[in-house]
Structures are given as structure tokens and as C-alpha cells.
Amino acid sequence: MQQFGIRPEEPDDWWEVEALYDLCFAPGREALSSYRLRDDVPPVAGLSLVARDGQGILAGAIRFWPVHVGDHDALLLGPVAVHPTHQGEGLGGYLIHAGVDAGRTRGWQRVMLVGDEPYYKRFGFARLSGVEMPPPTNPDRVLGLELRPGVWSGVQGAVTRWSR
Ligand SMILES: CC(C)(COP(=O)(O)OP(=O)(O)OC[C@H]1O[C@@H](n2cnc3c(N)ncnc32)[C@H](O)[C@@H]1OP(=O)(O)O)[C@@H](O)C(=O)NCCC(=O)NCCS
């Protein structure tokens, strides 16, 4: 990742990151149920990252939100996106590893997301059973990663908006 400058997202990056997400995701992304968990809740400070190429152009970004799963806390990974001109260079994987590592360092125990298992299983994500995203969400796309062994065991219930 030497060709990219990677640093925490700052307030001035916000709309550029939004534009990258608009480019990379299907129209109407904000209608997805996962966005209801983000409404009026700030992303987790320090975990969201931006990657810029040698010209300073935004190449990739990742954000994390806090959520509750039943009585437990979790990081909701995403959105993560890499500009189409840089996809397949390992940047998405780098951002995911870096963000998850930062979450572990800050004491978070578990991460979840809604996404393609064939991509995310390489990072250790696996299907979560009994963890219910707001509908409509395909349960096969609800995936989790343990930052300490066993921390998803017995964690079930509705995923709800952060309320602290
Ligand atoms: C998904 C995304 C972030 C991956 O970023 P990236 O920098 O291209 O990923 P990496 O270079 O780390 O990894 C590339 C590998 O992931 C695979 N891959 C990418 N998206 C995939 C998917 N949805 N399902 C399965 N494999 C996928 C590629 O085929 C490639 O495989 P290889 O290593 O065998 O060649 C990027 O493709 C993207 O922004 N996509 C559009 C937005 C999106 O779908 N975001 C994820 C929402 S859940």
C-alpha cells in the first residue's frame, strides 16, 4: 500500500467519501436498512480511514459505526469502497485489516457487517445466526468477526441503533 497515503478520515473528507460511495454502490444505497442504524449516530472516531493516491485523489474509504446486538456492543463495518480504477490492488483488504485492528486496539470485542461472504470470509468473517438486522436484510449476508475468541457465542437478537 506504499502508493497510497492512508490516514483517519477528517470532517473535510466527508463529502468526498460520500461521492466515492455513490460511485461504487448502486443508486439508493441510503435506503438500505443498515443506514437506519447510522442515522444521527456519528461513526466511531479514529476507525474510519481514507486512502489517497499520489495525486491526492481519494482511492478508498472505510467507516465503522457502533451498534447494539441484544445487550452487547459491536462495530458495524462499512461502507467500505475502493475506486474502480484501484480495485483488485489489495486496498480494500488493507483498509479492512487496518480498521479492524484499530477497533481491537480500542477495546472493541466484535465486528459485524452486511456483505458478501465470499469476499469477507478471507478476513475471518462468518455467518451470524440469530443476529437480526432491520428488515429487509438477507440473513445470509449478516456476518461477524470475533476480536477475542468466543465473543460472538450466545450473542443474538436485534441489531439496534447506538443509544449512549
Ligand atoms: C469490495 C471492495 C471494497 C474490495 O476492494 P478491493 O480493493 O478491490 O479488494 P482487494 O484488492 O483487497 O481484494 C480483491 C479480491 O476480492 C475479490 N472480491 C471483490 N469483491 C468481491 C465480492 N463482492 N465477492 C467476492 N469476491 C470479491 C476480487 O475478486 C479479488 O479476488 P482475488 O484476490 O482472488 O483476485 C471493492 O471492490 C468495492 O469498492 N466494491 C464496490 C463497493 C462494495 O461492494 N463494497 C462492499 C460492500 S459489502
mmCIF file with all atom_site columns, C-alpha atoms and ligand atoms in Angstrom, residues 24-25 80-83 86-94 114-116 118-120 122-123 141, ligand 1:
data_model
loop_
_atom_site.group_PDB
_atom_site.id
_atom_site.type_symbol
_atom_site.label_atom_id
_atom_site.label_alt_id
_atom_site.label_comp_id
_atom_site.label_asym_id
_atom_site.label_entity_id
_atom_site.label_seq_id
_atom_site.pdbx_PDB_ins_code
_atom_site.Cartn_x
_atom_site.Cartn_y
_atom_site.Cartn_z
_atom_site.occupancy
_atom_site.B_iso_or_equiv
_atom_site.pdbx_formal_charge
_atom_site.auth_seq_id
_atom_site.auth_comp_id
_atom_site.auth_asym_id
_atom_site.auth_atom_id
_atom_site.pdbx_PDB_model_num
ATOM   1  C CA  . CYS A 1 24  ? -19.216 2.413   -6.023 1.00 0.00 ? 24  CYS A CA  1
ATOM   2  C CA  . PHE A 1 25  ? -22.673 1.375   -4.786 1.00 0.00 ? 25  PHE A CA  1
ATOM   3  C CA  . VAL A 1 80  ? -16.068 0.212   2.513  1.00 0.00 ? 80  VAL A CA  1
ATOM   4  C CA  . ALA A 1 81  ? -15.309 1.067   -1.092 1.00 0.00 ? 81  ALA A CA  1
ATOM   5  C CA  . VAL A 1 82  ? -12.377 1.326   -3.447 1.00 0.00 ? 82  VAL A CA  1
ATOM   6  C CA  . HIS A 1 83  ? -12.475 3.454   -6.593 1.00 0.00 ? 83  HIS A CA  1
ATOM   7  C CA  . HIS A 1 86  ? -7.871  0.825   -7.970 1.00 0.00 ? 86  HIS A CA  1
ATOM   8  C CA  . GLN A 1 87  ? -9.965  -2.262  -7.269 1.00 0.00 ? 87  GLN A CA  1
ATOM   9  C CA  . GLY A 1 88  ? -8.092  -5.551  -7.030 1.00 0.00 ? 88  GLY A CA  1
ATOM   10 C CA  . GLU A 1 89  ? -4.862  -3.967  -5.794 1.00 0.00 ? 89  GLU A CA  1
ATOM   11 C CA  . GLY A 1 90  ? -5.362  -5.047  -2.189 1.00 0.00 ? 90  GLY A CA  1
ATOM   12 C CA  . LEU A 1 91  ? -6.528  -1.663  -0.904 1.00 0.00 ? 91  LEU A CA  1
ATOM   13 C CA  . GLY A 1 92  ? -9.935  -2.913  0.276  1.00 0.00 ? 92  GLY A CA  1
ATOM   14 C CA  . GLY A 1 93  ? -8.274  -5.668  2.253  1.00 0.00 ? 93  GLY A CA  1
ATOM   15 C CA  . TYR A 1 94  ? -5.740  -3.263  3.713  1.00 0.00 ? 94  TYR A CA  1
ATOM   16 C CA  . VAL A 1 114 ? -23.851 -6.952  5.841  1.00 0.00 ? 114 VAL A CA  1
ATOM   17 C CA  . GLY A 1 115 ? -21.976 -8.152  2.778  1.00 0.00 ? 115 GLY A CA  1
ATOM   18 C CA  . ASP A 1 116 ? -20.750 -10.900 0.504  1.00 0.00 ? 116 ASP A CA  1
ATOM   19 C CA  . PRO A 1 118 ? -17.148 -14.931 -0.455 1.00 0.00 ? 118 PRO A CA  1
ATOM   20 C CA  . TYR A 1 119 ? -15.223 -11.677 -0.026 1.00 0.00 ? 119 TYR A CA  1
ATOM   21 C CA  . TYR A 1 120 ? -15.304 -11.229 3.735  1.00 0.00 ? 120 TYR A CA  1
ATOM   22 C CA  . ARG A 1 122 ? -10.854 -14.170 3.902  1.00 0.00 ? 122 ARG A CA  1
ATOM   23 C CA  . PHE A 1 123 ? -10.764 -11.766 6.876  1.00 0.00 ? 123 PHE A CA  1
ATOM   24 C CA  . ARG A 1 141 ? -25.273 -11.618 4.353  1.00 0.00 ? 141 ARG A CA  1
HETATM 25 C C1  . LIG B 2 .   ? -15.420 -4.789  -2.278 1.00 0.00 ? 1   LIG B C1  1
HETATM 26 C C2  . LIG B 2 .   ? -14.257 -3.799  -2.462 1.00 0.00 ? 1   LIG B C2  1
HETATM 27 C C3  . LIG B 2 .   ? -14.230 -2.818  -1.278 1.00 0.00 ? 1   LIG B C3  1
HETATM 28 C C4  . LIG B 2 .   ? -12.954 -4.622  -2.434 1.00 0.00 ? 1   LIG B C4  1
HETATM 29 O O1  . LIG B 2 .   ? -11.862 -3.729  -2.562 1.00 0.00 ? 1   LIG B O1  1
HETATM 30 P P1  . LIG B 2 .   ? -10.571 -4.149  -3.426 1.00 0.00 ? 1   LIG B P1  1
HETATM 31 O O2  . LIG B 2 .   ? -9.504  -3.177  -3.106 1.00 0.00 ? 1   LIG B O2  1
HETATM 32 O O3  . LIG B 2 .   ? -10.975 -4.308  -4.848 1.00 0.00 ? 1   LIG B O3  1
HETATM 33 O O4  . LIG B 2 .   ? -10.285 -5.584  -2.790 1.00 0.00 ? 1   LIG B O4  1
HETATM 34 P P2  . LIG B 2 .   ? -8.904  -6.338  -2.658 1.00 0.00 ? 1   LIG B P2  1
HETATM 35 O O5  . LIG B 2 .   ? -7.953  -5.866  -3.727 1.00 0.00 ? 1   LIG B O5  1
HETATM 36 O O6  . LIG B 2 .   ? -8.462  -6.302  -1.259 1.00 0.00 ? 1   LIG B O6  1
HETATM 37 O O7  . LIG B 2 .   ? -9.359  -7.821  -2.980 1.00 0.00 ? 1   LIG B O7  1
HETATM 38 C C5  . LIG B 2 .   ? -9.671  -8.177  -4.299 1.00 0.00 ? 1   LIG B C5  1
HETATM 39 C C6  . LIG B 2 .   ? -10.235 -9.581  -4.297 1.00 0.00 ? 1   LIG B C6  1
HETATM 40 O O8  . LIG B 2 .   ? -11.556 -9.553  -3.734 1.00 0.00 ? 1   LIG B O8  1
HETATM 41 C C7  . LIG B 2 .   ? -12.464 -10.145 -4.646 1.00 0.00 ? 1   LIG B C7  1
HETATM 42 N N1  . LIG B 2 .   ? -13.759 -9.533  -4.480 1.00 0.00 ? 1   LIG B N1  1
HETATM 43 C C8  . LIG B 2 .   ? -14.070 -8.235  -4.541 1.00 0.00 ? 1   LIG B C8  1
HETATM 44 N N2  . LIG B 2 .   ? -15.398 -8.059  -4.322 1.00 0.00 ? 1   LIG B N2  1
HETATM 45 C C9  . LIG B 2 .   ? -15.905 -9.293  -4.092 1.00 0.00 ? 1   LIG B C9  1
HETATM 46 C C10 . LIG B 2 .   ? -17.195 -9.787  -3.801 1.00 0.00 ? 1   LIG B C10 1
HETATM 47 N N3  . LIG B 2 .   ? -18.241 -8.971  -3.712 1.00 0.00 ? 1   LIG B N3  1
HETATM 48 N N4  . LIG B 2 .   ? -17.348 -11.111 -3.636 1.00 0.00 ? 1   LIG B N4  1
HETATM 49 C C11 . LIG B 2 .   ? -16.299 -11.959 -3.747 1.00 0.00 ? 1   LIG B C11 1
HETATM 50 N N5  . LIG B 2 .   ? -15.041 -11.559 -4.006 1.00 0.00 ? 1   LIG B N5  1
HETATM 51 C C12 . LIG B 2 .   ? -14.856 -10.238 -4.185 1.00 0.00 ? 1   LIG B C12 1
HETATM 52 C C13 . LIG B 2 .   ? -11.835 -9.885  -6.006 1.00 0.00 ? 1   LIG B C13 1
HETATM 53 O O9  . LIG B 2 .   ? -12.326 -10.793 -6.964 1.00 0.00 ? 1   LIG B O9  1
HETATM 54 C C14 . LIG B 2 .   ? -10.361 -10.137 -5.704 1.00 0.00 ? 1   LIG B C14 1
HETATM 55 O O10 . LIG B 2 .   ? -10.140 -11.534 -5.634 1.00 0.00 ? 1   LIG B O10 1
HETATM 56 P P3  . LIG B 2 .   ? -8.665  -12.179 -5.730 1.00 0.00 ? 1   LIG B P3  1
HETATM 57 O O11 . LIG B 2 .   ? -7.903  -11.738 -4.517 1.00 0.00 ? 1   LIG B O11 1
HETATM 58 O O12 . LIG B 2 .   ? -8.913  -13.644 -5.736 1.00 0.00 ? 1   LIG B O12 1
HETATM 59 O O13 . LIG B 2 .   ? -8.091  -11.642 -7.012 1.00 0.00 ? 1   LIG B O13 1
HETATM 60 C C15 . LIG B 2 .   ? -14.326 -3.057  -3.815 1.00 0.00 ? 1   LIG B C15 1
HETATM 61 O O14 . LIG B 2 .   ? -14.364 -3.984  -4.854 1.00 0.00 ? 1   LIG B O14 1
HETATM 62 C C16 . LIG B 2 .   ? -15.527 -2.133  -3.934 1.00 0.00 ? 1   LIG B C16 1
HETATM 63 O O15 . LIG B 2 .   ? -15.460 -0.979  -3.566 1.00 0.00 ? 1   LIG B O15 1
HETATM 64 N N6  . LIG B 2 .   ? -16.646 -2.642  -4.473 1.00 0.00 ? 1   LIG B N6  1
HETATM 65 C C17 . LIG B 2 .   ? -17.839 -1.832  -4.661 1.00 0.00 ? 1   LIG B C17 1
HETATM 66 C C18 . LIG B 2 .   ? -18.451 -1.469  -3.313 1.00 0.00 ? 1   LIG B C18 1
HETATM 67 C C19 . LIG B 2 .   ? -18.739 -2.700  -2.479 1.00 0.00 ? 1   LIG B C19 1
HETATM 68 O O16 . LIG B 2 .   ? -19.294 -3.685  -2.971 1.00 0.00 ? 1   LIG B O16 1
HETATM 69 N N7  . LIG B 2 .   ? -18.356 -2.623  -1.183 1.00 0.00 ? 1   LIG B N7  1
HETATM 70 C C20 . LIG B 2 .   ? -18.550 -3.703  -0.249 1.00 0.00 ? 1   LIG B C20 1
HETATM 71 C C21 . LIG B 2 .   ? -19.933 -3.661  0.286  1.00 0.00 ? 1   LIG B C21 1
HETATM 72 S S1  . LIG B 2 .   ? -20.387 -5.089  1.187  1.00 0.00 ? 1   LIG B S1  1
#
